[in-house]
Amino acid sequence: MNGGACSAGRSRWVEFDSVVSVEIHVQLATESKLFCRCASVYGAQPNTSVCPVCLGLPGSLPVVNREAFELGICAALALSCEVSSICTFDRKNYFYPDLPKSYQITQHYSALGRNGRIEIEDNGGARQIQIDRVHIEEDAGKIVYDETTGESLIDFNRCGVPLLEIVTKPWVTTPEEVYKYLVAIKQVLQYTGVSDCDMEKGNLRCDVNISVMEQGAQEFGTRTEVKNLNSFRAVQKALEYEKKRQIELIRQGKKVVMETLLYDDVSGKTALQRSKEQAQDYRYFPEPDLHPFFISGEWLESVRSKMVELPGARRERFIREYFLPRYDAGVLTGDREIADFFEKCVTLHNSPKVISNWIMGEVMKTLNEKKVSLSDLNLSPAQLVELINLLESGEITNLVAKDVLAAVIETGKSPRDIIAQKGLRQESAEDALRAVVDKVIASNPVPAVEYKKGKKTAAQFLIGQVMKETKGRANPQIVARLVLEALDKAAPENPQK
Ligand code: ZN
Ligand code: MN
């Protein structure tokens, strides 16, 4: 893992480690905004969900949204943070057209949660990523560039929407591990209902800081910040690019400059947004319009008691309780909806591995193809279990079962109805099958002769042809037996016998 181009001036080839810290902003899944009663909606008509508070009109005063804090506490607990017992707010002052107050209310001096951690899977083992802080703040509005008129328009609907900012400590890592960290964080936030984490709607955004240092070095190198990352894969690719770029600079005897870069997903490169040589001065000071308030032990406990089982714990339980391979357990628990679906199926039919295979195979394939989530599909646990039962009782073949599943998803009808309607019941009436076998053998003389000469594998081809002829409806075991019977009957004494 190194940057490539070797500088001529250097006699010693050194390897580099990258040090990364990740800053995530997620939108809390509240009904209303952080300091007013405006609805926290996405995709509404611009500037329809606004009021004097979130527009920062003179004389208006903010009031804290309790639901936002419940969600924030829930996230802090799920990430094993120490939760602050007193909550304070601060103003971060800066001017930007989409920030009508000219300051953002945030938690600068005291964060809601500190010193947390999250576990990620690391080649079968586990690794803990340290979280520095989790705090609550309000979002800004959105600038929309109108390409037809060339105007810049401002939509204030997002102003004051509650955000949770999650910042890791810098750690020695790889771009791939950072990707895993993001997946793990998203799973926890979705499981706990803290956020929908829909990156397309912009309710999960992340920025990364990266520096490189010689392996074994004690001091971190100069870091750059990369923004404009619209997917977890983009984060990984941007880090890979930036790591390589920084290593090459150092190998050429040049210096990494502290700056903010924008990542372009199309070219796969980073480009300068602004130089960061002077840190911006936000003139933080305590927010005078909001009283500090206490988070009691009771409140913490009540949030904790309502918390769902977290993905990591659930994965371990799936391995323990259902004897699933670690891989299956990881995939199934990666999405709460899928894990719930799996467990409902298992209560109806106690074959966890068979159910897991169906969900990880056909069901998830369909979800990927259609780019939807499980709740968007016409498929209930009862329907999947009915299908598995029909398959296990031999009424349909595996091949047919896949078609039936597709039809269930398409129509919402029960597997039994679809089978009856389409006449897909397994052909095990032997006489009908025997006729097909004879026909296939007659029209494929070469493999039949080869079989007679002792090439046993030639029978496989004929079995395949019969299955094809019956459109996969025949029971493969019966077909195999009938084909062998027919061939042996026609075959002379095997000379090698
Ligand atoms: Zn408002
Ligand atoms: Mn922030």
Coordinates of C-alpha atoms and ligand atoms in Angstrom, one line a residue, residues 23 25 92 104 135 137 165, ligand 2:
E23 CA -17.4 13.8 10.8
H25 CA -24.0 15.0 10.1
K92 CA -21.3 29.5 15.9
Q104 CA -25.8 28.4 13.9
H135 CA -23.7 16.7 19.6
E137 CA -27.1 21.4 16.2
E165 CA -22.9 15.5 14.5
Ligands
MN2 MN -21.6 20.7 12.3

